[in-house]
Coordinates of N, CA and C in Angstrom, one line a residue:
M6 N 41.4 40.1 -37.2 CA 40.6 39.1 -37.9 C 40.8 37.7 -37.3
K7 N 42.1 37.4 -37.0 CA 42.4 36.1 -36.4 C 41.7 35.9 -35.1
K8 N 41.6 37.0 -34.3 CA 41.0 37.0 -33.0 C 39.5 36.7 -33.2
L9 N 38.8 37.4 -34.2 CA 37.4 37.2 -34.5 C 37.1 35.7 -34.9
I10 N 38.0 35.2 -35.7 CA 37.9 33.8 -36.2 C 38.0 32.8 -35.0
F11 N 39.0 33.1 -34.1 CA 39.2 32.2 -32.9 C 38.0 32.3 -32.0
A12 N 37.5 33.5 -31.8 CA 36.3 33.7 -30.9 C 35.1 32.9 -31.4
A13 N 34.9 33.1 -32.7 CA 33.8 32.4 -33.4 C 33.9 30.9 -33.3
A14 N 35.1 30.4 -33.4 CA 35.4 28.9 -33.3 C 35.1 28.5 -31.8
V15 N 35.5 29.2 -30.8 CA 35.2 28.9 -29.4 C 33.7 28.8 -29.2
V16 N 33.0 29.9 -29.7 CA 31.5 29.9 -29.5 C 30.9 28.7 -30.1
A17 N 31.3 28.4 -31.4 CA 30.7 27.3 -32.1 C 31.0 26.0 -31.4
A18 N 32.2 25.8 -30.9 CA 32.5 24.6 -30.1 C 31.7 24.5 -28.9
F19 N 31.5 25.6 -28.2 CA 30.7 25.6 -26.9 C 29.2 25.2 -27.2
L20 N 28.7 25.9 -28.3 CA 27.3 25.6 -28.6 C 27.1 24.1 -29.1
G21 N 28.1 23.6 -29.8 CA 28.0 22.2 -30.3 C 28.1 21.3 -29.1
T22 N 29.0 21.6 -28.1 CA 29.1 20.7 -26.9 C 27.8 20.8 -26.1
Q23 N 27.2 22.0 -26.0 CA 25.9 22.2 -25.2 C 24.8 21.4 -25.9
A24 N 24.8 21.4 -27.2 CA 23.7 20.7 -28.0 C 23.9 19.2 -27.7
R25 N 25.1 18.7 -27.8 CA 25.3 17.3 -27.6 C 24.9 16.9 -26.2
A26 N 25.2 17.7 -25.2 CA 24.9 17.5 -23.8 C 23.4 17.4 -23.6
E27 N 22.7 18.4 -24.3 CA 21.2 18.4 -24.2 C 20.6 17.1 -24.9
D28 N 21.2 16.7 -26.0 CA 20.8 15.5 -26.7 C 20.9 14.3 -25.8
A29 N 22.0 14.3 -25.0 CA 22.3 13.1 -24.2 C 21.6 13.1 -22.9
A30 N 21.0 14.2 -22.5 CA 20.3 14.3 -21.2 C 19.0 13.4 -21.3
P31 N 18.7 12.7 -20.2 CA 17.5 11.9 -20.3 C 16.2 12.8 -20.3
A32 N 15.2 12.3 -21.0 CA 14.0 13.1 -21.1 C 13.3 13.2 -19.7
A33 N 12.8 14.3 -19.4 CA 12.1 14.5 -18.1 C 10.9 13.6 -18.1
K34 N 10.6 13.0 -16.9 CA 9.4 12.2 -16.8 C 8.2 13.0 -16.8
P35 N 7.1 12.6 -17.3 CA 5.8 13.4 -17.2 C 5.3 13.3 -15.8
D36 N 4.5 14.3 -15.4 CA 4.0 14.4 -14.0 C 3.2 13.1 -13.7
N37 N 2.4 12.6 -14.6 CA 1.6 11.5 -14.4 C 1.9 10.4 -15.4
E38 N 2.2 9.2 -14.9 CA 2.6 8.0 -15.7 C 1.6 6.9 -15.5
T39 N 1.3 6.2 -16.5 CA 0.5 5.0 -16.4 C 1.1 3.8 -17.2
S40 N 0.9 2.6 -16.7 CA 1.5 1.5 -17.5 C 0.6 0.2 -17.2
F41 N 0.6 -0.7 -18.1 CA 0.0 -2.0 -18.0 C 1.1 -3.1 -18.0
N42 N 0.8 -4.2 -17.4 CA 1.7 -5.3 -17.4 C 1.0 -6.6 -17.6
A43 N 1.6 -7.6 -18.2 CA 1.0 -8.9 -18.4 C 2.1 -9.9 -18.3
A44 N 1.8 -11.1 -17.9 CA 2.8 -12.1 -17.7 C 2.1 -13.5 -17.7
V45 N 2.9 -14.5 -18.1 CA 2.6 -15.9 -18.0 C 3.7 -16.5 -17.2
V46 N 3.4 -17.3 -16.2 CA 4.4 -17.9 -15.3 C 4.2 -19.3 -15.1
S47 N 5.3 -20.1 -15.1 CA 5.2 -21.6 -15.0 C 4.6 -22.1 -13.7
D48 N 4.8 -21.3 -12.6 CA 4.2 -21.6 -11.3 C 4.2 -20.3 -10.5
Y49 N 3.0 -19.9 -10.1 CA 2.9 -18.6 -9.3 C 3.4 -18.9 -7.9
R50 N 4.6 -18.5 -7.6 CA 5.1 -18.6 -6.2 C 5.0 -17.2 -5.5
Y51 N 4.4 -17.2 -4.3 CA 4.3 -16.0 -3.5 C 5.0 -16.3 -2.2
R52 N 6.1 -15.6 -1.9 CA 6.9 -15.9 -0.7 C 7.3 -17.4 -0.6
G53 N 7.6 -17.9 -1.8 CA 8.1 -19.2 -1.9 C 7.1 -20.3 -2.0
I54 N 5.8 -20.0 -1.7 CA 4.7 -21.0 -1.7 C 3.9 -20.9 -3.0
S55 N 3.7 -22.1 -3.7 CA 2.9 -22.1 -4.9 C 1.4 -21.8 -4.6
Q56 N 0.9 -20.8 -5.4 CA -0.5 -20.4 -5.3 C -1.4 -21.2 -6.3
T57 N -0.7 -22.0 -7.2 CA -1.4 -22.6 -8.3 C -1.2 -24.1 -8.4
R58 N -0.9 -24.7 -7.2 CA -0.6 -26.1 -7.1 C 0.5 -26.6 -8.1
L59 N 1.5 -25.7 -8.2 CA 2.7 -26.0 -9.0 C 2.4 -26.0 -10.5
K60 N 1.3 -25.3 -10.8 CA 0.8 -25.2 -12.2 C 1.0 -23.7 -12.7
P61 N 0.9 -23.5 -14.0 CA 1.1 -22.1 -14.6 C 0.0 -21.2 -14.2
A62 N 0.3 -19.9 -14.4 CA -0.7 -18.8 -14.1 C -0.6 -17.7 -15.1
L63 N -1.8 -17.0 -15.3 CA -1.8 -15.8 -16.1 C -2.0 -14.6 -15.2
Q64 N -1.2 -13.5 -15.5 CA -1.2 -12.4 -14.6 C -1.2 -11.1 -15.4
G65 N -1.7 -10.0 -14.7 CA -1.7 -8.7 -15.4 C -2.1 -7.6 -14.4
G66 N -1.7 -6.4 -14.7 CA -2.0 -5.3 -13.8 C -1.9 -4.0 -14.5
F67 N -2.2 -2.9 -13.6 CA -2.1 -1.5 -14.1 C -1.5 -0.7 -13.0
D68 N -0.7 0.3 -13.3 CA 0.0 1.1 -12.4 C -0.1 2.6 -12.8
Y69 N -0.3 3.4 -11.7 CA -0.3 4.9 -11.9 C 0.7 5.5 -11.0
T70 N 1.5 6.5 -11.4 CA 2.5 7.2 -10.6 C 2.4 8.7 -10.9
N71 N 2.4 9.4 -9.8 CA 2.5 10.9 -9.8 C 4.0 11.2 -9.5
N72 N 4.8 11.5 -10.5 CA 6.2 11.6 -10.3 C 6.6 12.8 -9.4
P73 N 6.0 14.0 -9.5 CA 6.4 15.1 -8.6 C 6.3 14.7 -7.1
T74 N 5.3 13.9 -6.7 CA 5.1 13.6 -5.3 C 5.6 12.2 -4.9
G75 N 5.7 11.3 -5.9 CA 6.1 10.0 -5.6 C 5.0 9.1 -5.2
F76 N 3.8 9.6 -5.2 CA 2.6 8.8 -4.9 C 2.3 7.8 -6.0
Y77 N 1.8 6.6 -5.7 CA 1.5 5.7 -6.7 C 0.3 4.8 -6.3
A78 N -0.4 4.2 -7.2 CA -1.5 3.3 -6.9 C -1.5 2.3 -8.1
G79 N -2.1 1.1 -7.8 CA -2.2 0.1 -8.8 C -3.0 -1.1 -8.4
T80 N -3.2 -1.9 -9.4 CA -4.0 -3.2 -9.2 C -3.3 -4.3 -10.0
W81 N -3.5 -5.5 -9.5 CA -2.8 -6.6 -10.2 C -3.7 -7.9 -9.9
L82 N -3.7 -8.8 -10.9 CA -4.5 -10.0 -10.8 C -3.7 -11.2 -11.2
S83 N -4.0 -12.4 -10.7 CA -3.4 -13.6 -11.1 C -4.4 -14.7 -10.9
T84 N -4.4 -15.7 -11.8 CA -5.1 -16.9 -11.5 C -4.5 -17.7 -10.4
I85 N -5.3 -18.4 -9.6 CA -4.8 -19.2 -8.5 C -5.6 -20.5 -8.4
K86 N -5.2 -21.4 -7.5 CA -5.9 -22.6 -7.2 C -6.1 -22.9 -5.7
W87 N -5.3 -22.2 -4.8 CA -5.3 -22.7 -3.5 C -6.5 -22.4 -2.7
T88 N -7.3 -21.4 -2.9 CA -8.6 -21.2 -2.2 C -9.6 -22.3 -2.4
K89 N -9.7 -22.7 -3.7 CA -10.6 -23.8 -4.1 C -10.1 -25.1 -3.5
D90 N -8.8 -25.3 -3.6 CA -8.2 -26.6 -3.1 C -8.4 -26.7 -1.6
A91 N -8.5 -25.6 -0.9 CA -8.7 -25.6 0.6 C -10.1 -25.8 1.0
G92 N -11.0 -25.9 0.0 CA -12.4 -26.2 0.3 C -13.3 -25.0 0.1
G93 N -12.7 -23.9 -0.3 CA -13.5 -22.7 -0.6 C -13.9 -22.6 -2.1
G94 N -13.9 -21.3 -2.5 CA -14.1 -21.1 -3.9 C -13.2 -20.0 -4.5
G95 N -13.5 -19.7 -5.7 CA -12.7 -18.6 -6.4 C -11.4 -19.2 -7.0
D96 N -11.0 -18.5 -8.1 CA -9.8 -18.9 -8.8 C -9.0 -17.7 -9.2
V97 N -9.2 -16.5 -8.5 CA -8.5 -15.3 -8.8 C -8.0 -14.6 -7.6
E98 N -6.8 -14.1 -7.6 CA -6.3 -13.2 -6.6 C -6.3 -11.8 -7.2
W99 N -6.8 -10.8 -6.5 CA -6.9 -9.4 -7.0 C -6.3 -8.5 -5.9
D100 N -5.2 -7.9 -6.3 CA -4.4 -7.0 -5.4 C -4.7 -5.6 -5.7
V101 N -4.8 -4.7 -4.7 CA -5.0 -3.3 -4.8 C -4.0 -2.6 -3.8
Y102 N -3.3 -1.7 -4.3 CA -2.2 -1.1 -3.5 C -2.0 0.4 -3.8
A103 N -1.4 1.1 -2.8 CA -1.1 2.5 -3.0 C 0.0 2.9 -2.0
G104 N 0.8 3.8 -2.3 CA 1.9 4.2 -1.5 C 2.7 5.4 -2.0
R105 N 3.8 5.6 -1.4 CA 4.7 6.7 -1.8 C 6.1 6.2 -1.8
R106 N 6.9 6.6 -2.9 CA 8.3 6.2 -2.9 C 9.1 7.5 -3.3
G107 N 10.4 7.5 -2.9 CA 11.2 8.6 -3.2 C 12.6 8.4 -2.7
Q108 N 13.4 9.4 -2.7 CA 14.8 9.3 -2.3 C 15.1 10.0 -1.0
L109 N 15.9 9.4 -0.1 CA 16.4 10.0 1.1 C 17.8 10.5 1.0
G110 N 18.4 10.2 -0.2 CA 19.8 10.6 -0.5 C 20.1 10.1 -1.9
A111 N 21.4 10.3 -2.3 CA 21.8 10.0 -3.6 C 21.5 8.5 -3.9
D112 N 21.8 7.6 -3.0 CA 21.7 6.2 -3.2 C 20.6 5.5 -2.3
L113 N 20.0 6.2 -1.4 CA 19.1 5.7 -0.5 C 17.7 6.0 -0.9
S114 N 16.8 5.0 -1.1 CA 15.5 5.2 -1.5 C 14.5 4.6 -0.5
Y115 N 13.2 5.0 -0.5 CA 12.2 4.5 0.4 C 10.9 4.2 -0.4
D116 N 10.1 3.3 0.2 CA 8.8 3.0 -0.4 C 7.9 2.6 0.8
V117 N 6.8 3.2 1.0 CA 5.9 2.9 2.0 C 4.5 2.8 1.4
G118 N 3.6 1.9 2.0 CA 2.3 1.8 1.4 C 1.5 0.7 2.1
V119 N 0.3 0.5 1.4 CA -0.6 -0.5 1.9 C -1.1 -1.4 0.8
L120 N -1.3 -2.6 1.0 CA -1.6 -3.6 0.0 C -2.7 -4.5 0.5
T121 N -3.8 -4.6 -0.3 CA -4.9 -5.5 0.1 C -5.0 -6.6 -1.0
Y122 N -5.0 -7.9 -0.5 CA -5.1 -9.0 -1.4 C -6.6 -9.5 -1.3
V123 N -7.3 -9.5 -2.4 CA -8.7 -9.9 -2.4 C -8.9 -11.2 -3.1
Y124 N -9.6 -12.1 -2.5 CA -9.9 -13.4 -3.1 C -11.4 -13.6 -3.3
P125 N -11.9 -13.0 -4.4 CA -13.4 -13.0 -4.6 C -14.0 -14.4 -4.5
S126 N -15.1 -14.5 -3.7 CA -15.8 -15.7 -3.5 C -15.0 -16.8 -2.9
N127 N -14.0 -16.5 -2.1 CA -13.1 -17.5 -1.5 C -13.9 -18.4 -0.5
G128 N -14.8 -17.8 0.3 CA -15.6 -18.5 1.2 C -14.9 -19.3 2.3
L129 N -13.6 -19.0 2.5 CA -12.9 -19.9 3.5 C -13.3 -19.6 5.0
A130 N -14.0 -18.5 5.2 CA -14.5 -18.2 6.5 C -15.5 -19.2 7.0
H131 N -16.1 -20.0 6.0 CA -17.1 -21.0 6.3 C -16.6 -22.4 6.2
V132 N -15.2 -22.5 6.1 CA -14.6 -23.8 6.0 C -13.8 -24.0 7.4
G133 N -14.0 -25.1 8.0 CA -13.4 -25.4 9.3 C -11.9 -25.2 9.2
G134 N -11.3 -24.5 10.2 CA -9.8 -24.4 10.3 C -9.3 -23.2 9.5
F135 N -10.1 -22.4 8.8 CA -9.7 -21.3 8.0 C -10.4 -20.0 8.4
A136 N -9.8 -18.9 8.1 CA -10.4 -17.6 8.2 C -10.5 -17.1 6.8
N137 N -11.2 -15.9 6.6 CA -11.4 -15.3 5.3 C -10.0 -15.1 4.7
A138 N -9.8 -15.5 3.4 CA -8.5 -15.3 2.8 C -8.1 -13.9 2.5
D139 N -9.0 -13.0 2.4 CA -8.7 -11.6 2.2 C -7.7 -11.0 3.2
T140 N -6.7 -10.3 2.8 CA -5.6 -9.9 3.7 C -5.2 -8.5 3.3
T141 N -4.9 -7.7 4.4 CA -4.3 -6.3 4.2 C -3.0 -6.2 4.9
E142 N -2.0 -5.7 4.3 CA -0.7 -5.5 4.9 C -0.3 -4.0 4.7
V143 N 0.5 -3.5 5.6 CA 1.2 -2.2 5.4 C 2.7 -2.6 5.3
Y144 N 3.4 -1.8 4.5 CA 4.8 -2.2 4.3 C 5.7 -0.9 4.2
G145 N 7.0 -1.2 4.5 CA 8.0 -0.2 4.3 C 9.3 -0.8 3.8
Q146 N 9.9 -0.1 2.9 CA 11.1 -0.6 2.2 C 12.2 0.5 2.1
L147 N 13.4 0.1 2.4 CA 14.6 1.0 2.1 C 15.5 0.3 1.1
G148 N 16.0 1.1 0.2 CA 16.8 0.6 -0.9 C 18.2 1.3 -0.9
Y149 N 19.2 0.6 -1.2 CA 20.5 1.2 -1.3 C 21.2 0.6 -2.5
G150 N 21.3 1.4 -3.6 CA 21.8 0.9 -4.8 C 20.9 -0.2 -5.3
P151 N 21.4 -1.4 -5.6 CA 20.6 -2.5 -6.1 C 20.0 -3.3 -5.0
A152 N 20.3 -3.1 -3.8 CA 19.8 -3.9 -2.7 C 18.7 -3.2 -1.9
Y153 N 17.9 -4.0 -1.2 CA 16.7 -3.5 -0.5 C 16.4 -4.4 0.7
I154 N 15.7 -3.8 1.7 CA 15.1 -4.5 2.8 C 13.7 -4.0 2.9
K155 N 12.8 -4.9 3.1 CA 11.4 -4.6 3.1 C 10.7 -5.4 4.3
Y156 N 9.8 -4.7 5.0 CA 9.0 -5.4 6.0 C 7.5 -5.2 5.7
S157 N 6.7 -6.3 5.7 CA 5.3 -6.2 5.5 C 4.6 -6.7 6.8
H158 N 3.6 -6.0 7.3 CA 2.9 -6.3 8.5 C 1.4 -6.4 8.3
S159 N 0.8 -7.6 8.6 CA -0.6 -7.8 8.4 C -1.5 -7.1 9.4
V160 N -2.5 -6.4 9.0 CA -3.4 -5.7 9.9 C -4.8 -6.5 9.9
T161 N -4.8 -7.6 9.3 CA -5.9 -8.6 9.3 C -5.3 -10.0 9.5
N162 N -6.2 -11.0 9.5 CA -5.7 -12.3 9.4 C -4.9 -12.5 8.1
L163 N -4.0 -13.4 8.1 CA -3.1 -13.5 7.0 C -3.4 -14.8 6.1
F164 N -3.9 -14.5 4.9 CA -4.1 -15.6 3.9 C -4.9 -16.8 4.5
G165 N -5.9 -16.6 5.2 CA -6.8 -17.7 5.7 C -6.3 -18.3 7.0
F166 N -5.2 -17.9 7.6 CA -4.8 -18.5 8.9 C -5.6 -17.8 10.0
V167 N -6.2 -18.7 10.9 CA -7.0 -18.2 12.0 C -6.1 -17.5 13.0
D168 N -6.6 -16.4 13.5 CA -6.0 -15.6 14.6 C -4.5 -15.3 14.2
S169 N -4.3 -14.8 13.0 CA -3.0 -14.5 12.5 C -2.7 -13.0 12.3
K170 N -3.6 -12.2 12.8 CA -3.3 -10.7 12.6 C -2.0 -10.3 13.3
N171 N -1.3 -9.4 12.7 CA 0.0 -8.9 13.1 C 1.1 -9.8 12.8
S172 N 0.9 -10.7 11.8 CA 2.0 -11.5 11.2 C 2.9 -10.5 10.4
G173 N 4.2 -11.0 10.3 CA 5.2 -10.1 9.6 C 6.0 -10.9 8.6
Y174 N 6.5 -10.2 7.5 CA 7.3 -10.8 6.5 C 8.5 -9.9 6.3
V175 N 9.7 -10.4 6.4 CA 11.0 -9.7 6.1 C 11.5 -10.1 4.8
D176 N 11.8 -9.2 3.9 CA 12.3 -9.5 2.6 C 13.6 -8.8 2.3
L177 N 14.7 -9.5 2.1 CA 16.0 -9.0 1.7 C 16.3 -9.4 0.3
G178 N 16.8 -8.4 -0.5 CA 17.1 -8.8 -1.9 C 18.0 -7.8 -2.6
A179 N 18.3 -8.2 -3.8 CA 19.1 -7.3 -4.7 C 18.8 -7.7 -6.1
N180 N 18.8 -6.6 -7.0 CA 18.6 -6.8 -8.4 C 19.8 -6.1 -9.1
I181 N 20.8 -6.9 -9.5 CA 22.1 -6.4 -9.9 C 22.2 -6.5 -11.4
E182 N 22.5 -5.3 -12.0 CA 22.7 -5.2 -13.4 C 24.0 -6.0 -13.8
A183 N 23.9 -6.9 -14.8 CA 25.0 -7.7 -15.2 C 25.5 -7.5 -16.6
G184 N 25.0 -6.5 -17.3 CA 25.4 -6.2 -18.6 C 24.6 -7.0 -19.6
E185 N 24.7 -6.6 -20.9 CA 24.0 -7.3 -22.0 C 22.5 -7.4 -21.8
G186 N 21.9 -6.5 -21.0 CA 20.5 -6.6 -20.7 C 20.1 -7.5 -19.6
Y187 N 21.1 -8.2 -18.9 CA 20.8 -9.2 -17.9 C 20.7 -8.5 -16.5
T188 N 19.9 -9.0 -15.6 CA 19.8 -8.6 -14.2 C 19.8 -9.9 -13.4
V189 N 20.7 -9.9 -12.4 CA 20.7 -11.0 -11.4 C 19.7 -10.7 -10.3
N190 N 18.8 -11.6 -10.0 CA 17.8 -11.4 -9.0 C 18.0 -12.3 -7.8
L191 N 18.3 -11.7 -6.6 CA 18.5 -12.5 -5.4 C 17.5 -12.1 -4.3
H192 N 17.1 -13.1 -3.5 CA 16.0 -12.8 -2.5 C 16.1 -13.8 -1.4
A193 N 15.9 -13.3 -0.2 CA 15.7 -14.2 1.0 C 14.7 -13.6 1.9
G194 N 13.8 -14.4 2.4 CA 12.7 -13.8 3.2 C 12.3 -14.8 4.3
H195 N 11.6 -14.2 5.3 CA 11.1 -15.0 6.4 C 9.7 -14.6 6.7
Q196 N 8.7 -15.5 6.7 CA 7.3 -15.3 7.1 C 7.1 -15.8 8.5
D197 N 6.7 -14.9 9.4 CA 6.3 -15.2 10.7 C 4.8 -15.1 10.8
I198 N 4.1 -16.2 11.1 CA 2.7 -16.2 11.2 C 2.3 -16.3 12.7
K199 N 1.6 -15.2 13.1 CA 1.2 -15.1 14.5 C 0.4 -16.2 15.0
H200 N 0.7 -16.8 16.1 CA -0.1 -17.9 16.7 C -0.1 -19.2 15.8
N201 N 0.7 -19.2 14.8 CA 0.8 -20.4 14.0 C 2.3 -20.7 13.7
G202 N 3.0 -20.9 14.8 CA 4.5 -21.1 14.7 C 4.9 -22.2 13.7
A203 N 4.1 -23.3 13.7 CA 4.4 -24.4 12.8 C 4.3 -24.1 11.4
S204 N 3.6 -23.0 11.1 CA 3.4 -22.6 9.7 C 4.4 -21.5 9.2
S205 N 5.2 -21.0 10.2 CA 6.2 -20.0 9.8 C 7.4 -20.6 9.1
Y206 N 8.0 -19.9 8.2 CA 9.1 -20.5 7.4 C 9.9 -19.4 6.7
S207 N 11.0 -19.8 6.1 CA 11.9 -18.9 5.3 C 11.9 -19.4 3.9
D208 N 12.1 -18.4 3.0 CA 12.2 -18.8 1.5 C 13.3 -18.0 0.9
W209 N 13.7 -18.5 -0.3 CA 14.8 -17.9 -1.1 C 14.6 -18.0 -2.6
K210 N 15.3 -17.1 -3.3 CA 15.3 -17.2 -4.8 C 16.6 -16.8 -5.3
I211 N 17.1 -17.5 -6.3 CA 18.3 -17.1 -7.1 C 17.9 -17.1 -8.6
G212 N 18.0 -16.0 -9.3 CA 17.5 -16.0 -10.7 C 18.2 -15.0 -11.5
A213 N 17.7 -14.9 -12.7 CA 18.2 -13.8 -13.7 C 17.1 -13.5 -14.6
S214 N 17.1 -12.2 -15.1 CA 16.1 -11.8 -16.0 C 16.8 -11.0 -17.1
R215 N 16.2 -11.0 -18.3 CA 16.7 -10.2 -19.4 C 15.6 -9.6 -20.2
D216 N 15.8 -8.3 -20.5 CA 14.9 -7.6 -21.4 C 15.2 -7.8 -22.8
F217 N 14.3 -8.5 -23.5 CA 14.6 -8.8 -25.0 C 13.9 -7.7 -25.9
G218 N 13.4 -6.7 -25.3 CA 12.8 -5.6 -26.1 C 11.3 -5.9 -26.2
V219 N 10.9 -7.0 -26.9 CA 9.5 -7.3 -27.1 C 8.9 -7.8 -25.7
V220 N 9.7 -8.7 -25.0 CA 9.2 -9.2 -23.7 C 10.5 -9.3 -22.8
T221 N 10.2 -9.5 -21.5 CA 11.2 -9.8 -20.6 C 11.1 -11.2 -20.1
G222 N 12.2 -11.9 -20.1 CA 12.2 -13.3 -19.6 C 12.9 -13.4 -18.3
A223 N 12.5 -14.3 -17.4 CA 13.1 -14.5 -16.1 C 13.1 -15.9 -15.8
L224 N 14.2 -16.4 -15.2 CA 14.4 -17.8 -14.8 C 14.9 -17.8 -13.4
A225 N 14.3 -18.5 -12.5 CA 14.7 -18.5 -11.1 C 14.6 -19.9 -10.5
V226 N 15.5 -20.2 -9.5 CA 15.3 -21.3 -8.6 C 14.7 -20.8 -7.3
I227 N 13.6 -21.4 -6.9 CA 12.9 -20.9 -5.7 C 12.8 -22.1 -4.7
G228 N 12.9 -21.8 -3.4 CA 12.8 -22.9 -2.4 C 12.4 -22.3 -1.1
T229 N 12.0 -23.2 -0.2 CA 11.6 -22.8 1.2 C 12.0 -23.9 2.2
N230 N 12.0 -23.6 3.5 CA 12.1 -24.7 4.5 C 10.8 -24.9 5.2
A231 N 9.7 -24.5 4.5 CA 8.3 -24.6 5.1 C 8.0 -26.1 5.4
G232 N 7.1 -26.3 6.4 CA 6.7 -27.6 6.8 C 6.0 -28.3 5.7
K233 N 6.4 -29.5 5.4 CA 5.7 -30.3 4.3 C 4.3 -30.7 4.6
T234 N 4.0 -30.7 5.9 CA 2.6 -31.0 6.2 C 1.7 -29.8 6.2
A235 N 2.3 -28.7 6.7 CA 1.5 -27.4 6.8 C 1.2 -26.9 5.4
Y236 N 2.1 -27.2 4.4 CA 2.0 -26.6 3.1 C 1.9 -27.7 2.0
A237 N 1.2 -28.8 2.4 CA 0.8 -29.8 1.4 C -0.5 -29.4 0.7
S238 N -0.6 -29.6 -0.6 CA -1.8 -29.3 -1.3 C -3.0 -30.2 -0.8
P239 N -4.1 -29.6 -0.4 CA -5.2 -30.5 0.0 C -5.8 -31.3 -1.2
A240 N -5.4 -30.8 -2.4 CA -6.0 -31.5 -3.6 C -5.2 -32.8 -4.0
N241 N -3.9 -32.8 -3.8 CA -3.1 -34.0 -4.2 C -2.0 -34.3 -3.2
G242 N -1.8 -33.5 -2.2 CA -0.8 -33.8 -1.2 C 0.6 -33.3 -1.5
K243 N 0.8 -32.7 -2.7 CA 2.1 -32.3 -3.1 C 2.6 -31.1 -2.3
F244 N 3.9 -31.1 -2.0 CA 4.4 -30.0 -1.2 C 4.5 -28.7 -2.0
L245 N 3.9 -27.7 -1.6 CA 3.8 -26.4 -2.3 C 5.0 -25.5 -2.2
G246 N 5.9 -25.9 -1.2 CA 7.1 -25.1 -1.0 C 8.4 -25.7 -1.5
K247 N 8.2 -26.7 -2.4 CA 9.4 -27.5 -2.9 C 10.3 -26.6 -3.7
T248 N 11.6 -27.0 -3.7 CA 12.5 -26.2 -4.6 C 12.2 -26.6 -6.0
A249 N 12.1 -25.5 -6.8 CA 11.7 -25.7 -8.2 C 12.2 -24.6 -9.1
L250 N 12.2 -24.8 -10.4 CA 12.6 -23.8 -11.4 C 11.3 -23.1 -11.9
Q251 N 11.4 -21.8 -11.9 CA 10.3 -21.0 -12.3 C 10.6 -20.1 -13.6
L252 N 9.8 -20.2 -14.6 CA 10.0 -19.4 -15.8 C 8.9 -18.3 -15.9
T253 N 9.3 -17.1 -16.2 CA 8.3 -16.0 -16.3 C 8.6 -15.3 -17.6
I254 N 7.5 -15.0 -18.4 CA 7.6 -14.2 -19.6 C 6.6 -13.0 -19.3
S255 N 7.1 -11.8 -19.4 CA 6.3 -10.6 -19.0 C 6.5 -9.5 -20.0
K256 N 5.6 -8.5 -20.0 CA 5.6 -7.4 -20.9 C 5.0 -6.2 -20.2
V257 N 5.7 -5.0 -20.2 CA 5.1 -3.8 -19.7 C 4.9 -2.9 -20.9
F258 N 3.7 -2.3 -20.9 CA 3.3 -1.4 -22.1 C 2.4 -0.3 -21.6

């Protein structure tokens, strides 16, 4: 009888442990995932340069991911000012992208894809000294733990620069979990603009973000060594690559 009682206790303990392990296991991701995102930002900086004349912007997007294959696609929009300030038109940037991401090992990840930036009604092709603002880039990224390196290569003229096809941007960064819901965000990049050497520059960011549940907040210091003449706003002459504090409030749902 004692042996039966002992055996029953072992089985019960095993089943209890198994149940707890199953409860603790993360839920499997669905094959297809979709999400929306929205944000308000104190100054829309892209690669360190203000797209909104150092003013706030509204942003939002949609993403789709097929988890079994790693393929994804999405779209994103932001209010802007730079195309109109340059003498053209339009006040929206509309991005469309697709790619594939996955793992090359336990800690090594990859992400490759194509991204097109569309500036509806920008009209810069008809403004002296500019090309059409619409831009397409292909990109590849490797990640190791919280760190990553990414390279983007333009297959069209880059953001209105004449004869700038085959420009490249190198992006190094890390997003380091710091506990209590905080993440430290570090970035350094270099934009090489083909046949426009005076407009090439480097940029950097040091910041932190926190998920508050309802929204995510991020605060960062952003700066560049861009030429103050090349990146002066045509509207008021202010330097669009100045070192500044950026606040972002965002939500994914």
